Short mmCIF file of C-alpha atoms in Angstrom, two decimals:
data_model
loop_
_atom_site.label_atom_id
_atom_site.label_comp_id
_atom_site.label_asym_id
_atom_site.label_seq_id
_atom_site.Cartn_x
_atom_site.Cartn_y
_atom_site.Cartn_z
CA UNK A 1 7.59 -124.88 96.07
CA UNK A 2 9.41 -125.67 92.84
CA UNK A 3 9.30 -129.14 91.34
CA UNK A 4 13.06 -129.16 90.76
CA UNK A 5 16.16 -127.82 92.50
CA UNK A 6 19.17 -126.67 90.47
CA UNK A 7 22.47 -126.64 92.39
CA UNK A 8 25.26 -124.44 90.99
CA UNK A 9 28.73 -124.63 92.52
CA UNK A 10 30.53 -121.36 91.81
CA UNK A 11 33.71 -122.60 93.50
CA UNK A 12 33.83 -125.41 90.93
CA UNK A 13 33.26 -122.87 88.17
CA UNK A 14 36.21 -120.81 89.41
CA UNK A 15 38.33 -123.93 89.78
CA UNK A 16 37.56 -124.95 86.21
CA UNK A 17 38.60 -121.54 84.91
CA UNK A 18 41.92 -121.84 86.73
CA UNK A 19 42.45 -125.37 85.33
CA UNK A 20 41.84 -124.08 81.81
CA UNK A 21 44.10 -121.08 82.40
CA UNK A 22 46.87 -123.35 83.61
CA UNK A 23 46.55 -125.50 80.49
CA UNK A 24 46.69 -122.48 78.17
CA UNK A 25 50.40 -121.79 78.54
CA UNK A 26 51.12 -118.07 78.40
CA UNK A 27 47.81 -117.21 76.75
CA UNK A 28 45.14 -115.24 78.57
CA UNK A 29 42.09 -117.30 79.55
CA UNK A 30 38.81 -115.58 78.82
CA UNK A 31 35.35 -116.97 79.64
CA UNK A 32 32.40 -117.49 77.33
CA UNK A 33 29.27 -116.58 79.29
CA UNK A 34 26.66 -116.53 76.53
CA UNK A 35 23.22 -118.14 77.03
CA UNK A 36 23.01 -116.79 80.59
CA UNK A 37 26.43 -118.23 81.39
CA UNK A 38 25.34 -121.58 79.93
CA UNK A 39 22.25 -121.60 82.12
CA UNK A 40 24.05 -120.89 85.40
CA UNK A 41 23.24 -117.17 85.58
CA UNK A 42 25.32 -114.26 84.28
CA UNK A 43 24.83 -112.22 87.46
CA UNK A 44 26.24 -115.03 89.59
CA UNK A 45 28.83 -116.63 87.29
CA UNK A 46 30.59 -113.50 86.04
CA UNK A 47 31.49 -112.09 89.50
CA UNK A 48 32.80 -115.53 90.53
CA UNK A 49 34.96 -115.72 87.41
CA UNK A 50 36.22 -112.16 87.91
CA UNK A 51 37.21 -112.97 91.47
CA UNK A 52 39.09 -116.02 90.16
CA UNK A 53 41.06 -113.74 87.85
CA UNK A 54 39.16 -113.66 84.56
CA UNK A 55 39.17 -110.26 82.85
CA UNK A 56 37.76 -110.95 79.35
CA UNK A 57 34.28 -112.26 78.55
CA UNK A 58 32.50 -113.34 75.37
CA UNK A 59 28.74 -113.35 74.82
CA UNK A 60 26.55 -113.95 71.78
CA UNK A 61 24.19 -110.99 71.96
CA UNK A 62 24.35 -107.31 72.79
CA UNK A 63 21.69 -107.71 75.49
CA UNK A 64 23.88 -110.31 77.22
CA UNK A 65 26.88 -107.99 77.04
CA UNK A 66 24.96 -105.21 78.79
CA UNK A 67 24.12 -107.63 81.62
CA UNK A 68 27.79 -108.61 81.93
CA UNK A 69 28.84 -104.96 81.99
CA UNK A 70 26.48 -104.32 84.91
CA UNK A 71 28.37 -106.81 87.10
CA UNK A 72 31.83 -106.42 85.55
CA UNK A 73 32.41 -102.67 85.08
CA UNK A 74 36.08 -103.01 84.20
CA UNK A 75 35.98 -106.17 82.07
CA UNK A 76 36.70 -106.50 78.38
CA UNK A 77 33.53 -107.80 76.71
CA UNK A 78 33.21 -109.11 73.14
CA UNK A 79 29.91 -109.77 71.33
CA UNK A 80 30.31 -112.78 69.06
CA UNK A 81 27.26 -112.53 66.81
CA UNK A 82 28.42 -109.49 64.94
CA UNK A 83 27.40 -105.87 64.48
CA UNK A 84 23.74 -105.38 63.64
CA UNK A 85 23.08 -102.24 61.58
CA UNK A 86 22.73 -99.10 63.68
CA UNK A 87 23.92 -100.62 66.96
CA UNK A 88 27.37 -99.03 67.09
CA UNK A 89 26.27 -96.29 69.54
CA UNK A 90 25.08 -98.94 72.02
CA UNK A 91 28.48 -100.64 71.88
CA UNK A 92 30.15 -97.32 72.56
CA UNK A 93 27.78 -96.40 75.40
CA UNK A 94 28.52 -99.63 77.28
CA UNK A 95 32.19 -99.91 76.26
CA UNK A 96 31.65 -103.18 74.40
CA UNK A 97 33.59 -104.68 71.52
CA UNK A 98 31.85 -106.14 68.46
CA UNK A 99 33.26 -109.18 66.69
CA UNK A 100 33.23 -108.07 63.05
CA UNK A 101 32.72 -110.89 60.54
CA UNK A 102 32.15 -109.17 57.21
CA UNK A 103 33.47 -106.22 55.25
CA UNK A 104 30.05 -104.57 55.68
CA UNK A 105 30.40 -104.74 59.45
CA UNK A 106 34.00 -103.52 59.29
CA UNK A 107 32.95 -100.56 57.13
CA UNK A 108 30.06 -99.62 59.46
CA UNK A 109 32.25 -99.79 62.60
CA UNK A 110 34.99 -97.80 60.87
CA UNK A 111 32.50 -95.13 59.78
CA UNK A 112 31.16 -94.86 63.32
CA UNK A 113 34.65 -94.49 64.77
CA UNK A 114 35.46 -91.76 62.22
CA UNK A 115 32.26 -89.93 63.08
CA UNK A 116 33.20 -90.02 66.78
CA UNK A 117 36.84 -89.13 66.20
CA UNK A 118 37.88 -92.11 68.28
CA UNK A 119 39.50 -95.43 67.37
CA UNK A 120 37.39 -97.90 69.33
CA UNK A 121 38.30 -101.57 69.80
CA UNK A 122 36.79 -104.49 67.93
CA UNK A 123 37.66 -108.07 67.04
CA UNK A 124 37.79 -109.41 63.49
CA UNK A 125 36.53 -112.94 62.86
CA UNK A 126 38.10 -114.99 60.07
CA UNK A 127 36.29 -118.19 59.11
CA UNK A 128 38.67 -121.15 58.75
CA UNK A 129 36.12 -123.88 58.14
CA UNK A 130 32.91 -123.41 60.13
CA UNK A 131 31.15 -121.48 57.35
CA UNK A 132 28.83 -119.59 59.68
CA UNK A 133 30.31 -116.17 60.43
CA UNK A 134 33.53 -114.44 59.51
CA UNK A 135 35.62 -113.28 56.60
CA UNK A 136 37.02 -115.95 54.33
CA UNK A 137 40.71 -116.69 54.68
CA UNK A 138 41.29 -115.00 51.31
CA UNK A 139 39.51 -111.89 52.58
CA UNK A 140 41.46 -112.05 55.82
CA UNK A 141 44.74 -111.96 53.91
CA UNK A 142 43.70 -108.58 52.41
CA UNK A 143 42.96 -106.89 55.75
CA UNK A 144 46.35 -105.27 55.93
CA UNK A 145 45.59 -103.35 52.73
CA UNK A 146 42.13 -102.06 53.65
CA UNK A 147 42.05 -98.41 54.63
CA UNK A 148 38.93 -98.64 56.82
CA UNK A 149 40.70 -101.03 59.19
CA UNK A 150 42.94 -98.13 60.15
CA UNK A 151 39.95 -96.25 61.57
CA UNK A 152 39.51 -98.53 64.58
CA UNK A 153 41.72 -100.68 66.79
CA UNK A 154 41.76 -104.35 65.88
CA UNK A 155 42.14 -105.65 69.40
CA UNK A 156 41.76 -109.31 68.48
CA UNK A 157 41.87 -111.58 65.43
CA UNK A 158 39.85 -114.72 66.00
CA UNK A 159 38.52 -117.90 64.42
CA UNK A 160 36.66 -120.95 65.70
CA UNK A 161 37.43 -124.67 65.60
CA UNK A 162 35.04 -127.02 63.82
CA UNK A 163 36.00 -130.28 65.55
CA UNK A 164 38.52 -129.60 68.30
CA UNK A 165 36.92 -132.29 70.48
CA UNK A 166 38.09 -134.80 67.83
CA UNK A 167 41.77 -134.54 68.65
CA UNK A 168 42.98 -136.45 65.57
CA UNK A 169 40.72 -134.73 63.04
CA UNK A 170 42.97 -133.37 60.25
CA UNK A 171 40.70 -130.35 59.94
CA UNK A 172 42.26 -129.03 63.15
CA UNK A 173 45.67 -128.77 61.45
CA UNK A 174 44.13 -127.10 58.41
CA UNK A 175 42.43 -124.49 60.57
CA UNK A 176 45.54 -123.79 62.64
CA UNK A 177 47.68 -123.25 59.56
CA UNK A 178 45.06 -121.11 57.81
CA UNK A 179 44.67 -118.96 60.89
CA UNK A 180 48.44 -118.57 61.23
CA UNK A 181 48.64 -117.34 57.64
CA UNK A 182 46.18 -114.53 58.31
CA UNK A 183 47.74 -113.67 61.62
CA UNK A 184 51.17 -113.26 60.06
CA UNK A 185 49.83 -110.44 57.89
CA UNK A 186 48.68 -108.50 60.96
CA UNK A 187 51.73 -108.22 63.23
CA UNK A 188 51.01 -106.96 66.71
CA UNK A 189 47.35 -107.99 66.72
CA UNK A 190 46.39 -110.46 69.44
CA UNK A 191 45.00 -113.76 68.18
CA UNK A 192 42.50 -116.32 69.51
CA UNK A 193 41.49 -119.69 68.10
CA UNK A 194 41.08 -122.23 70.92
CA UNK A 195 37.74 -123.06 72.48
CA UNK A 196 37.47 -125.47 75.45
CA UNK A 197 38.63 -128.53 73.51
CA UNK A 198 41.15 -126.55 71.49
CA UNK A 199 43.07 -125.79 74.68
CA UNK A 200 43.87 -129.49 75.03
CA UNK A 201 45.00 -130.21 71.45
CA UNK A 202 48.55 -131.47 71.20
CA UNK A 203 49.41 -128.65 68.79
CA UNK A 204 48.71 -126.17 71.64
CA UNK A 205 47.03 -123.55 69.41
CA UNK A 206 46.69 -121.14 72.31
CA UNK A 207 48.01 -118.00 70.58
CA UNK A 208 47.32 -114.97 72.82
CA UNK A 209 43.91 -115.76 74.24
CA UNK A 210 41.75 -118.88 74.69
CA UNK A 211 37.94 -118.83 74.87
CA UNK A 212 36.61 -121.73 76.99
CA UNK A 213 32.87 -122.12 77.38
CA UNK A 214 31.34 -125.55 77.98
CA UNK A 215 34.30 -126.84 80.00
CA UNK A 216 33.93 -124.00 82.50
CA UNK A 217 30.56 -125.43 83.48
CA UNK A 218 31.75 -129.01 83.90
CA UNK A 219 31.46 -130.40 80.36
CA UNK A 220 34.25 -132.69 79.18
CA UNK A 221 36.54 -130.94 76.66
CA UNK A 222 38.42 -134.22 76.03
CA UNK A 223 35.74 -136.82 75.21
CA UNK A 224 38.37 -139.47 74.48
CA UNK A 225 39.85 -139.05 77.96
CA UNK A 226 38.77 -138.57 81.56
CA UNK A 227 37.06 -135.27 82.22
CA UNK A 228 39.55 -132.82 83.80
CA UNK A 229 36.74 -130.48 84.87
CA UNK A 230 34.80 -130.34 88.13
CA UNK A 231 31.01 -130.68 88.10
CA UNK A 232 29.32 -127.31 88.43
CA UNK A 233 25.64 -128.15 87.98
CA UNK A 234 23.41 -130.63 89.78
CA UNK A 235 19.70 -131.12 89.28
CA UNK A 236 17.17 -132.76 91.57
CA UNK A 237 13.45 -133.34 91.01
CA UNK A 238 10.68 -134.11 93.47
CA UNK A 239 8.51 -137.21 93.42
CA UNK A 240 4.87 -136.11 93.13
CA UNK A 241 3.27 -139.56 93.28
CA UNK A 242 4.02 -143.27 93.45
CA UNK A 243 1.74 -145.88 91.87
CA UNK A 244 1.69 -149.46 90.70
CA UNK A 245 0.76 -150.37 87.13
CA UNK A 246 -0.22 -153.86 86.07
CA UNK A 247 1.29 -156.04 83.35
CA UNK A 248 0.40 -154.78 79.84
CA UNK A 249 -0.48 -151.30 81.15
CA UNK A 250 1.08 -148.40 79.27
CA UNK A 251 2.55 -145.21 80.69
CA UNK A 252 2.54 -141.70 79.28
CA UNK A 253 1.36 -139.96 76.14
CA UNK A 254 0.82 -142.11 73.05
CA UNK A 255 1.19 -145.32 75.08
CA UNK A 256 4.78 -145.77 73.95
CA UNK A 257 5.99 -147.67 77.04
CA UNK A 258 4.58 -151.06 78.05
CA UNK A 259 4.86 -152.70 81.47
CA UNK A 260 5.92 -156.35 81.33
CA UNK A 261 4.78 -157.52 84.75
CA UNK A 262 3.66 -155.37 87.63
CA UNK A 263 5.80 -152.20 87.87
CA UNK A 264 6.02 -149.33 90.30
CA UNK A 265 6.07 -145.86 88.73
CA UNK A 266 7.20 -142.59 90.28
CA UNK A 267 6.08 -139.31 88.73
CA UNK A 268 8.54 -136.39 88.91
CA UNK A 269 7.60 -132.73 88.88
CA UNK A 270 9.88 -131.79 85.96
CA UNK A 271 9.27 -131.86 82.21
CA UNK A 272 10.27 -130.34 78.92
CA UNK A 273 8.88 -126.96 80.04
CA UNK A 274 11.73 -127.02 82.56
CA UNK A 275 14.26 -127.64 79.79
CA UNK A 276 14.58 -131.40 80.17
CA UNK A 277 14.41 -132.67 76.55
CA UNK A 278 11.49 -134.73 75.31
CA UNK A 279 14.04 -136.73 73.31
CA UNK A 280 14.97 -138.47 76.58
CA UNK A 281 11.61 -140.31 76.50
CA UNK A 282 11.60 -144.08 76.97
CA UNK A 283 9.69 -145.86 74.22
CA UNK A 284 9.58 -149.63 74.45
CA UNK A 285 9.00 -152.21 77.15
CA UNK A 286 10.02 -152.39 80.78
CA UNK A 287 13.31 -154.19 81.26
CA UNK A 288 14.60 -153.40 77.78
CA UNK A 289 17.92 -151.58 77.33
CA UNK A 290 16.71 -148.28 75.89
CA UNK A 291 18.71 -145.19 74.97
CA UNK A 292 16.61 -142.94 77.17
CA UNK A 293 16.74 -140.88 80.31
CA UNK A 294 17.56 -142.20 83.73
CA UNK A 295 17.73 -140.77 87.24
CA UNK A 296 19.32 -141.79 90.50
CA UNK A 297 16.96 -142.78 93.30
CA UNK A 298 18.72 -143.39 96.61
CA UNK A 299 21.90 -143.63 94.53
CA UNK A 300 20.51 -146.31 92.19
CA UNK A 301 19.77 -145.77 88.50
CA UNK A 302 16.09 -145.90 87.54
CA UNK A 303 15.01 -145.61 83.89
CA UNK A 304 12.40 -143.34 82.42
CA UNK A 305 9.05 -144.93 81.58
CA UNK A 306 7.18 -143.35 78.67
CA UNK A 307 7.30 -139.92 77.10
CA UNK A 308 8.63 -136.84 78.85
CA UNK A 309 5.66 -134.49 79.11
CA UNK A 310 5.49 -130.75 79.67
CA UNK A 311 5.61 -130.75 83.47
CA UNK A 312 6.11 -134.39 84.47
CA UNK A 313 8.43 -137.36 83.93
CA UNK A 314 7.61 -140.95 84.91
CA UNK A 315 10.29 -143.40 86.02
CA UNK A 316 10.34 -147.10 86.86
CA UNK A 317 11.27 -147.54 90.54
CA UNK A 318 10.17 -151.14 90.97
CA UNK A 319 13.60 -152.20 92.27
CA UNK A 320 13.81 -149.50 94.96
CA UNK A 321 12.80 -150.80 98.43
CA UNK A 322 9.84 -149.10 100.11
CA UNK A 323 12.11 -147.90 102.89
CA UNK A 324 14.17 -145.85 100.42
CA UNK A 325 11.46 -143.99 98.51
CA UNK A 326 8.38 -141.94 99.33
CA UNK A 327 6.29 -139.09 97.98
CA UNK A 328 8.12 -135.79 98.25
CA UNK A 329 11.61 -137.31 98.01
CA UNK A 330 14.10 -135.83 95.57
CA UNK A 331 15.89 -137.81 92.88
CA UNK A 332 19.07 -136.89 91.01
CA UNK A 333 18.67 -135.95 87.35
CA UNK A 334 22.14 -134.44 86.86
CA UNK A 335 24.93 -135.35 89.22
CA UNK A 336 27.10 -138.26 90.33
CA UNK A 337 27.35 -140.79 87.52
CA UNK A 338 24.85 -138.74 85.51
CA UNK A 339 27.24 -136.14 84.12
CA UNK A 340 26.10 -133.50 81.66
CA UNK A 341 27.59 -135.51 78.83
CA UNK A 342 25.91 -138.73 79.95
CA UNK A 343 22.52 -137.03 80.31
CA UNK A 344 22.96 -135.59 76.83
CA UNK A 345 23.93 -138.96 75.39
CA UNK A 346 20.86 -140.61 76.86
CA UNK A 347 18.68 -137.90 75.34
CA UNK A 348 20.29 -138.31 71.92
CA UNK A 349 21.82 -134.82 72.12
CA UNK A 350 24.84 -133.14 73.69
CA UNK A 351 25.54 -131.84 77.16
CA UNK A 352 25.61 -128.27 75.82
CA UNK A 353 21.90 -128.48 75.01
CA UNK A 354 21.07 -129.95 78.41
CA UNK A 355 23.00 -127.21 80.19
CA UNK A 356 21.76 -124.20 78.24
CA UNK A 357 18.11 -125.32 78.39
CA UNK A 358 17.95 -125.50 82.17
CA UNK A 359 14.65 -123.79 82.91
CA UNK A 360 13.81 -120.80 85.07
CA UNK A 361 11.15 -122.72 87.03
CA UNK A 362 13.77 -124.51 89.13
CA UNK A 363 14.59 -123.23 92.57
CA UNK A 364 18.27 -122.29 92.33
CA UNK A 365 20.84 -122.92 95.00
CA UNK A 366 24.27 -121.28 94.71
CA UNK A 367 27.22 -122.16 96.84
CA UNK A 368 30.93 -121.39 96.90
CA UNK A 369 30.79 -117.78 95.78
CA UNK A 370 34.45 -117.22 96.51
CA UNK A 371 36.85 -117.31 93.55
#
């Protein structure tokens, strides 16, 4: 029996995709399913999204794209992390589209297409401020004059927002205008800029296609407003043991948490080996307001006590009546008032990291497979 149970609501996933589609105007809504569909499972999430109406998917790696192709034989699939040398035949074999982010990648893809006598599709990535991948804007403005671009079909021109979740950040305007300038030199090429948060910007930079990721899985794309998304993921952990500790006892590795008065401690069968971050550890004294993890026991919040260890987490359940807690019970680690974003905040990180680190040791429960 697993120490934790991960609930994944595929109906909520489909509902979130439709919400994002409806907010994208006339643009097509794709789905970003990298990192095993943000921890929810490519083989389960992609069919649900297809049934909801999604036809275009983005992944980070070629291996992920091959998994998507296996469950979505007719989908359009883009690989975001570029074209590694010598991999063009694999893209062709599985009918995948690389996202080309340098002239070297463009030249290699063009040469492959010439050798095959076929103009295969690819996307071109222009960097408008992230400074990770992509052509510079200046390079993007020269694309129309480069002969090798004529050897393949540029199916999509794309860029990526730096701070779309900060709706008033002036960098958003700069990126939109820079992207428009490149797009205007490539008439007829479809364009994509908006991620989850970008869909909700007042400038509506939807262009032809939007690429939501985190919001599909329940994360809030509008941190300054109420979350318009439905929760997709819930996590429960089992109580292995209950014990009392005396005043001035410590709990956990390195004795970082001190009991002030007699406290009751529950030990949960989940730890950082299951993807729950060690940064959620509680280091201080019982009763203090700590920025640390918390769980819901019988619907009531109970704080972590001590360091998160590899396979176990300890929590302070002193205030929970005996009638409402026993060995073997489950507690809520994600769900209800503990949203992905709140769990991330308490761990000093972001909900993305919580979601994509969800471990394979959990028993997984899927429901709502209909789109």
